[in-house]
CSV table of C-alpha atoms in Angstrom, one decimal:
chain,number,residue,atom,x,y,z
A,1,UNK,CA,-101.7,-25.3,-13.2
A,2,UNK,CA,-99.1,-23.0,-12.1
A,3,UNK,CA,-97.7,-23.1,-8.6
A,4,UNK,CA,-96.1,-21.7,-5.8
A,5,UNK,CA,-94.5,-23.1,-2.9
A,6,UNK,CA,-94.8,-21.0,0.1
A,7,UNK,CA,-93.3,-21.0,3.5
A,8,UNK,CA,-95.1,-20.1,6.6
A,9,UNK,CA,-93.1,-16.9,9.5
A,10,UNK,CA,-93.3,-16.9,13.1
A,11,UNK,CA,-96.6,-17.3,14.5
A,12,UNK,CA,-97.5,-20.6,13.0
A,13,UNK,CA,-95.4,-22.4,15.4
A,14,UNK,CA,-97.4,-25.0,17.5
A,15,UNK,CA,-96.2,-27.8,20.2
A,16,UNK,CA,-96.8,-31.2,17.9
A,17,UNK,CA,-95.6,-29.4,15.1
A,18,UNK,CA,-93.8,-32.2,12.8
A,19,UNK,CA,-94.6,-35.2,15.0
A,20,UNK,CA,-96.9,-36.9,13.0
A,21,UNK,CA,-94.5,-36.5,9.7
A,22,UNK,CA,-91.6,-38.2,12.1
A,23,UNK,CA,-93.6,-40.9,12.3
A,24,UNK,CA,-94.5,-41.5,9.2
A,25,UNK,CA,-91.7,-40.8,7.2
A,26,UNK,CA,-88.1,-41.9,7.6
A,27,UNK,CA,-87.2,-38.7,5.1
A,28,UNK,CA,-88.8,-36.5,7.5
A,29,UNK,CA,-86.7,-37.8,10.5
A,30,UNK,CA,-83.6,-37.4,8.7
A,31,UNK,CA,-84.2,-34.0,8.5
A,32,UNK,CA,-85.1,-33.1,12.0
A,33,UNK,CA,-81.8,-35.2,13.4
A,34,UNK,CA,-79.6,-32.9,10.7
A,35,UNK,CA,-80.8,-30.1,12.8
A,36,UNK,CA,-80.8,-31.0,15.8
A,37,UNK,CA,-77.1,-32.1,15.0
A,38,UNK,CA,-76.0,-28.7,13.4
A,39,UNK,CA,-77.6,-26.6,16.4
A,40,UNK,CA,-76.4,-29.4,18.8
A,41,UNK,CA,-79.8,-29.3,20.1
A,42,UNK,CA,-82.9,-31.9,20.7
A,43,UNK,CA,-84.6,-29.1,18.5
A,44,UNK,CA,-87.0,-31.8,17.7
A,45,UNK,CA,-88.0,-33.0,21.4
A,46,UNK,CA,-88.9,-29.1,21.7
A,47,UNK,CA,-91.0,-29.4,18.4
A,48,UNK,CA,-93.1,-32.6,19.6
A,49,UNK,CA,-93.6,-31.9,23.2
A,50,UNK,CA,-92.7,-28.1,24.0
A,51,UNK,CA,-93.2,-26.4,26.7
A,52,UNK,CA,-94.7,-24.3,24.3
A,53,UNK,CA,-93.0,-21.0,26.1
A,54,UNK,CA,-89.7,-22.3,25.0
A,55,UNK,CA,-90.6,-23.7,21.4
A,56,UNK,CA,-92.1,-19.5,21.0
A,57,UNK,CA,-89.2,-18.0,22.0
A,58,UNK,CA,-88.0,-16.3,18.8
A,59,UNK,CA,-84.5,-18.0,18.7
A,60,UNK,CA,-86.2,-21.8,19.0
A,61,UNK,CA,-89.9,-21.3,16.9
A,62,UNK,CA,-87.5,-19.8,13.6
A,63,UNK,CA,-85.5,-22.9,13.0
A,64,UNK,CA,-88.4,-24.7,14.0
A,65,UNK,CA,-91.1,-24.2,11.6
A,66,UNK,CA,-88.0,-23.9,8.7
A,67,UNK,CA,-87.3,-27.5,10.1
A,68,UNK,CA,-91.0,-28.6,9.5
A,69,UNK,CA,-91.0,-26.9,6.2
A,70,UNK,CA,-87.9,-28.3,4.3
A,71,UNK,CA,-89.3,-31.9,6.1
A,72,UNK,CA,-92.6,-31.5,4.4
A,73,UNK,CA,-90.8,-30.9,0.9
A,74,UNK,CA,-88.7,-33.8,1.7
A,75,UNK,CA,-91.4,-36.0,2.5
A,76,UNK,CA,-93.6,-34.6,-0.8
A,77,UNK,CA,-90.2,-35.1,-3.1
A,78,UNK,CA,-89.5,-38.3,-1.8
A,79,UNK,CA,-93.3,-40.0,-1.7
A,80,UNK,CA,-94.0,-38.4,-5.0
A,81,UNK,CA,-90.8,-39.5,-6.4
A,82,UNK,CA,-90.0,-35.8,-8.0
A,83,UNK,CA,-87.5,-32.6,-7.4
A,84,UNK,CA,-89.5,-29.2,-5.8
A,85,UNK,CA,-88.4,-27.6,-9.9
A,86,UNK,CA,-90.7,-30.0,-11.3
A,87,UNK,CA,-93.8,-28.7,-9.6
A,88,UNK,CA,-93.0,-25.7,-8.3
A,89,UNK,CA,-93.0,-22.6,-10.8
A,90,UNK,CA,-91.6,-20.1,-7.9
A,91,UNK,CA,-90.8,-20.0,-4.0
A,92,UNK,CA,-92.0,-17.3,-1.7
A,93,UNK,CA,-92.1,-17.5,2.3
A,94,UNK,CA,-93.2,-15.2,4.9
A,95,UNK,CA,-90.0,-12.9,6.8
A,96,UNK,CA,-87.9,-16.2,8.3
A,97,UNK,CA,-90.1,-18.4,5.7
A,98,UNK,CA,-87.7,-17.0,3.2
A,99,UNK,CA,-85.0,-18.8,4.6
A,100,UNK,CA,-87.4,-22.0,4.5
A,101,UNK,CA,-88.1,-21.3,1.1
A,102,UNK,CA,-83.9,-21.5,-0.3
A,103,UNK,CA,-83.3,-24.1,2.2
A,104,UNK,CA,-86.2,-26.3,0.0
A,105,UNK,CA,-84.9,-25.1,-3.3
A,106,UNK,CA,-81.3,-25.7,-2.6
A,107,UNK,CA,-79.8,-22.5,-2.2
A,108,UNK,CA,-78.7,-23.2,1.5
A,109,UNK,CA,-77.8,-26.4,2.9
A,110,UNK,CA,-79.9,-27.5,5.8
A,111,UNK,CA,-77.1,-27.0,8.4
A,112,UNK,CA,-76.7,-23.4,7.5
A,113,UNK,CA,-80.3,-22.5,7.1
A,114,UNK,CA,-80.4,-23.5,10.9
A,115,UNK,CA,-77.6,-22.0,12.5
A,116,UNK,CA,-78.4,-18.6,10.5
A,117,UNK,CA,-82.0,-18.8,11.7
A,118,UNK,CA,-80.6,-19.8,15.2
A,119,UNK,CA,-78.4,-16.4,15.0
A,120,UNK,CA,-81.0,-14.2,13.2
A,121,UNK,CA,-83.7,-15.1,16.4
A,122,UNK,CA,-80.9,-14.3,19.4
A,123,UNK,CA,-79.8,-11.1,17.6
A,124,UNK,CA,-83.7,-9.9,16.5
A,125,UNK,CA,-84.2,-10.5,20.5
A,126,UNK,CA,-80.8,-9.1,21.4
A,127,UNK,CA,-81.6,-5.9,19.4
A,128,UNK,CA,-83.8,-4.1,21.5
A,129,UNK,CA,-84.7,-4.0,25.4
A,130,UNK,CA,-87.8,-6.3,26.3
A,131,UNK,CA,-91.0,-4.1,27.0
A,132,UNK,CA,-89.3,-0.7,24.6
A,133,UNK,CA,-90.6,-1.9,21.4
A,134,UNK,CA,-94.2,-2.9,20.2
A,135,UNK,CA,-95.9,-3.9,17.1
A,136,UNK,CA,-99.4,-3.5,16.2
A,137,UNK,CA,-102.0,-5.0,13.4
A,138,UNK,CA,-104.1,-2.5,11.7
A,139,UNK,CA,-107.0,-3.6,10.2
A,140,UNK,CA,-109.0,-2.2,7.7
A,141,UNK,CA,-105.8,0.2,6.4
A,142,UNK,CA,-104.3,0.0,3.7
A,143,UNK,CA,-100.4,0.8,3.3
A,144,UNK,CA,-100.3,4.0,1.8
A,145,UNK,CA,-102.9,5.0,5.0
A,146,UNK,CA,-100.8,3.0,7.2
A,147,UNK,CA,-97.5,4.5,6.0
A,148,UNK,CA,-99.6,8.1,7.1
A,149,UNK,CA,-100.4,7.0,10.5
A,150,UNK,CA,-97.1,5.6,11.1
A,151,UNK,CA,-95.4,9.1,10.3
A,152,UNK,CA,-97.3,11.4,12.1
A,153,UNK,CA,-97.3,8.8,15.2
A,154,UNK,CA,-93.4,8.6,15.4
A,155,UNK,CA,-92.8,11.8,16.9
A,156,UNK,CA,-89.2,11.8,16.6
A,157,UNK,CA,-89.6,7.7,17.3
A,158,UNK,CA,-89.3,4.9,15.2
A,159,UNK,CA,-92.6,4.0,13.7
A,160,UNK,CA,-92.6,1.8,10.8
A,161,UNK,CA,-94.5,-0.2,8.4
A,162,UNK,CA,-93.2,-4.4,9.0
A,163,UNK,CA,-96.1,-6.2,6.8
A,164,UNK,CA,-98.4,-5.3,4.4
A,165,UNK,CA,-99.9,-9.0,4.9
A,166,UNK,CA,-103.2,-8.3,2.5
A,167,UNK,CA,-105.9,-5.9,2.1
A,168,UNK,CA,-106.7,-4.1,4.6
A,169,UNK,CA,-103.9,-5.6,7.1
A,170,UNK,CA,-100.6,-4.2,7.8
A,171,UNK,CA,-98.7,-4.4,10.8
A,172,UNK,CA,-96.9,-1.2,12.3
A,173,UNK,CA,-93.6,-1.9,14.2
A,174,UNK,CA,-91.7,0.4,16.6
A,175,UNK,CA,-90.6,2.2,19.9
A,176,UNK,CA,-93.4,1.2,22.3
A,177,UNK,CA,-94.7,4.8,22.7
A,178,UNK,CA,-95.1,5.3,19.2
A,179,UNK,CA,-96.9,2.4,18.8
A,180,UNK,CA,-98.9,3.2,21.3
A,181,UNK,CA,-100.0,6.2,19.9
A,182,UNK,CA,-100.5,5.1,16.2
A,183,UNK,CA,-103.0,2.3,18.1
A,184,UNK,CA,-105.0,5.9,19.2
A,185,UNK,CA,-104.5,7.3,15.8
A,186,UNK,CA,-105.8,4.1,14.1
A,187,UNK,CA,-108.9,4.3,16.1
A,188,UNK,CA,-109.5,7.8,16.1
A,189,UNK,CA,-110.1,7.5,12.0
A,190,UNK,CA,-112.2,5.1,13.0
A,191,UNK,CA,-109.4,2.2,12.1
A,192,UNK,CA,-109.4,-0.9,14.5
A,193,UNK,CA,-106.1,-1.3,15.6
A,194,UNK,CA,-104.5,-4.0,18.3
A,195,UNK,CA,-101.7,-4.3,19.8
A,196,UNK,CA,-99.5,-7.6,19.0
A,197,UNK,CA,-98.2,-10.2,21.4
A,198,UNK,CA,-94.1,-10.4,20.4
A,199,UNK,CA,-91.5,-10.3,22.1
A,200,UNK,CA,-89.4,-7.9,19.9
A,201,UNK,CA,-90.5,-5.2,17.6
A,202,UNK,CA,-89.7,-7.0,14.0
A,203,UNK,CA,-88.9,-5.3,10.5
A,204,UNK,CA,-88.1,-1.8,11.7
A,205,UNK,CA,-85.1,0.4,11.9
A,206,UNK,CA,-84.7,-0.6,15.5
A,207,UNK,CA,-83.7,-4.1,14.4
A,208,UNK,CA,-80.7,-2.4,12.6
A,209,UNK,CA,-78.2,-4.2,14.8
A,210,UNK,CA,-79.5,-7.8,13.9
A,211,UNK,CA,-79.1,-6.8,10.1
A,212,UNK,CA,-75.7,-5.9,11.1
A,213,UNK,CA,-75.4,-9.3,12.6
A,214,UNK,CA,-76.7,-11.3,10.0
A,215,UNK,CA,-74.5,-9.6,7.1
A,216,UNK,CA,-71.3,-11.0,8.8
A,217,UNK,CA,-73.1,-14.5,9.1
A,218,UNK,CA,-74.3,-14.4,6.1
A,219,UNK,CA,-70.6,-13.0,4.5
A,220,UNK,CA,-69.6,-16.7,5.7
A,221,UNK,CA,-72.4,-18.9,3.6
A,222,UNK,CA,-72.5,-20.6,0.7
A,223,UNK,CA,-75.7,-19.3,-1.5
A,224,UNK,CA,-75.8,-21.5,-4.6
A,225,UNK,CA,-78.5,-20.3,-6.9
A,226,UNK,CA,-82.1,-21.8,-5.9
A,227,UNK,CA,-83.3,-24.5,-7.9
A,228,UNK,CA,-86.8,-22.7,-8.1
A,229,UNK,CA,-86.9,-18.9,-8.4
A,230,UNK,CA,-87.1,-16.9,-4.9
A,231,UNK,CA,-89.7,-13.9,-4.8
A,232,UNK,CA,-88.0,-12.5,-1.9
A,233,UNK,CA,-90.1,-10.2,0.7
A,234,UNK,CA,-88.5,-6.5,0.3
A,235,UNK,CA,-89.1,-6.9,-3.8
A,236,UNK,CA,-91.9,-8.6,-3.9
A,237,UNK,CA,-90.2,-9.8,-7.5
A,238,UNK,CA,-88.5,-12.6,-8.6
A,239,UNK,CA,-84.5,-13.2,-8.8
A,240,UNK,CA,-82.1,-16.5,-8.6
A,241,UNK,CA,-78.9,-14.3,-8.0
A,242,UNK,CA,-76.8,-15.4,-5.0
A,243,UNK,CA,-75.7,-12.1,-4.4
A,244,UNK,CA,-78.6,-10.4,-4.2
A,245,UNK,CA,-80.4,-12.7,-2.2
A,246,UNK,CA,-77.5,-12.4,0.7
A,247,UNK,CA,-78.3,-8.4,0.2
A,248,UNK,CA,-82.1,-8.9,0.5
A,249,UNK,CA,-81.8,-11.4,3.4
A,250,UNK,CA,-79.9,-8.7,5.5
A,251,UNK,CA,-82.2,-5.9,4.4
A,252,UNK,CA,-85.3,-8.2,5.5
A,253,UNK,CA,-84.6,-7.6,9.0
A,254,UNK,CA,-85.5,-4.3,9.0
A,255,UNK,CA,-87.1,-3.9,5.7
A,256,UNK,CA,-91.6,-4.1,4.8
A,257,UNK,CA,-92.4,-8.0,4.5
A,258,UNK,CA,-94.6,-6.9,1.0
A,259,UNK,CA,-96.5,-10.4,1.3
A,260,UNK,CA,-99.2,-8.5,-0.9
A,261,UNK,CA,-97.7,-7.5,-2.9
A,262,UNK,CA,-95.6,-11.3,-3.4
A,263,UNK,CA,-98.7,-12.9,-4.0
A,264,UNK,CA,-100.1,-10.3,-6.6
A,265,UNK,CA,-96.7,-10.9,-8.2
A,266,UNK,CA,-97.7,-14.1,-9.1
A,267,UNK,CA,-100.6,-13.6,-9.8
A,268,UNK,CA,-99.5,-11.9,-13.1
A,269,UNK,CA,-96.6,-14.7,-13.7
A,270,UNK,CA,-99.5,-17.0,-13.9
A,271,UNK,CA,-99.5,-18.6,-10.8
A,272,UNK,CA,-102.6,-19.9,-10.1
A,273,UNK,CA,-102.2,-22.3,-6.9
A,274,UNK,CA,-100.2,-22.1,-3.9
A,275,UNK,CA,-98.9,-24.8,-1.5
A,276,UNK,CA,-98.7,-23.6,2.2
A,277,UNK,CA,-95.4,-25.8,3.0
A,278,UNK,CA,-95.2,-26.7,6.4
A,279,UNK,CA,-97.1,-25.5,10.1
A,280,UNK,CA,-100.2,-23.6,10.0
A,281,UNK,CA,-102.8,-22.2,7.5
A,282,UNK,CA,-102.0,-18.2,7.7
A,283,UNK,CA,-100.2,-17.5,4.4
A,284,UNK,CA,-103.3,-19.7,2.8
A,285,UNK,CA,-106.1,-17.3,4.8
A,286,UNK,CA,-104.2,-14.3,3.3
A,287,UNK,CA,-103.5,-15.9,-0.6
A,288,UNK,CA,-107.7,-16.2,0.1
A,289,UNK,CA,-108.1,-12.4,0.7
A,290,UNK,CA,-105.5,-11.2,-1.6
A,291,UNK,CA,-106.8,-13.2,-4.8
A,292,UNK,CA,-109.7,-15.5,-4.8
A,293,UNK,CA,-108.7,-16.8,-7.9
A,294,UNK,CA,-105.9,-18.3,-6.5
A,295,UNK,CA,-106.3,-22.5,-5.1
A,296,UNK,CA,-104.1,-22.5,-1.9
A,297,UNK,CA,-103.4,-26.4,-0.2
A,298,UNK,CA,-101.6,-27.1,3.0
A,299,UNK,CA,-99.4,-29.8,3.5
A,300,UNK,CA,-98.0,-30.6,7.0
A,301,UNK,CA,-99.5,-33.7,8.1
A,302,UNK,CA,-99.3,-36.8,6.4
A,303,UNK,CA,-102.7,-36.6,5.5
A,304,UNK,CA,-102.3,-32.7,3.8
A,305,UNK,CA,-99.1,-34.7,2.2
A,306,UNK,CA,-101.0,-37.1,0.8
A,307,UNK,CA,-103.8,-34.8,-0.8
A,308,UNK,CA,-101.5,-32.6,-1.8
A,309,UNK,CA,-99.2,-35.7,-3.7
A,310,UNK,CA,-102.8,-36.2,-5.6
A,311,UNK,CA,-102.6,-32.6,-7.0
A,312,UNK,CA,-99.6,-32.7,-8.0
A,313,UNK,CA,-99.7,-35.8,-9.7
């Protein structure tokens, strides 16, 4: 079998997240006191036992779940006594995921990945005013449709396409009154359309300021090349290259997460199972819609860890 390792973006983020991996495995622990040392930060205390208000804001929940991630990996490498290359045929993860997923393959070291994703949540919240940007899920569209409504709802506004997540879901981001009005649109073609609870308008040209911010961050980072290769979100296609990886992470910020598109990818490199690496079952859900064919597993407790080892023995 063929696999990919994928990392899991915002939203997955739970109070508990990681506890029961602390406990069990010394590896693990390392990992979370690394971060909480390079953010100087009980990042960790936030993770176990919230409040969960604070663990969501966008600057806390990134370096969070990329915290629980890169401690699952650990914890597999280490139990099962092998390096992520050996079982892993390619690394994807979800908008901050990505950062996750060269964290786990080497391309970052652990203190970086956590200050950048640290930076990247203050300036995507920085970016633009609270309560003048929006983002909305439209189901039952499909991203040519989507990239239609979003067009003739702009109105002079930003309107933008942030994640084609699988068929027939893809997420609009924007000014608040455009958003607002390709909701209306959605609905009046008989779409259903909702708005989504976030507290900043992700992956559209608004967030131009936060890709400004990140280029000079990431200007000052060692990218080695990732041990596994990266199918990074705005190509939805494979590369190892340092230097384009620092120019897709900055695009990212304002660029389509093309998550479809990433698992469809491959798909035709002959990947035919994917391991959901770290909090929550989302990316699995949407592997399930965008190709049954494909076996997704989820590893974050110590039980997952230790099904999972079983697979990939």
């Amino acid at each position: 079998m063929s696999r990919a390792f994928v990392f899991p973006g915002q939203g997955s983020q739970a109070v508990g997240m990681g506890r029961e991996l602390a406990e069990a495995f010394p590896v693990a622990r390392q990992v979370f006191e690394e971060i909480d040392e390079a953010l100087k930060q009980k990042l960790s205390k936030l993770m176990f036992e919230g409040p969960e208000a604070d663990l969501t804001l966008t600057e806390n929940a990134q370096a969070a779940l990329m915290a629980v991630s890169v401690a699952v990996v650990r914890t597999l490498e280490a139990e099962g006594k092998f390096k992520l290359a050996d079982k892993a045929a390619y690394a994807a993860g979800h908008s901050l995921g990505e950062y996750s997923a060269l964290a786990a393959a080497g391309a970052f070291s652990l203190a970086d990945t956590a200050r950048l994703l640290k930076l990247r949540g203050q300036a995507m919240q920085k970016a633009v005013p609270v309560g003048t940007g929006a983002m909305a899920a439209l189901l039952g569209v499909e991203l040519a449709q989507a990239e239609e409504i979003a067009k003739e709802a702009a109105a002079g506004e930003v309107c933008d396409c942030a994640n084609d997540n699988g068929p027939g879901q893809v997420v609009l981001s924007g000014a608040k009154a455009a958003i607002d009005r390709a909701v209306e649109l959605a609905k009046s073609k008989g779409k259903k359309a909702m708005l989504l609870t976030v507290s900043a308008p992700f992956h559209c040209a608004l967030m131009q300021p936060a890709a400004d911010a990140m280029a000079e961050a990431l200007s000052k980072v060692t990218i080695a090349p990732p041990t596994v290769p990266l199918v990074p979100n705005v190509t939805a296609t494979e590369t190892s290259d340092p230097e384009t990886i620092r120019d897709l992470l900055v695009r990212q910020v304002t660029g389509l997460v093309r998550w479809r598109e990433t698992v469809l990818y491959l798909k035709s490199k002959g990947v035919d199972g994917m391991v959901e690496v770290g909090a929550g079952k989302i990316l699995s859900g949407l592997v399930k819609r965008i190709d049954k064919e494909i076996a997704p597993l989820n590893a974050h407790t110590p039980a997952e860890i230790e099904a999972v080892l079983k697979t990939l023995a």
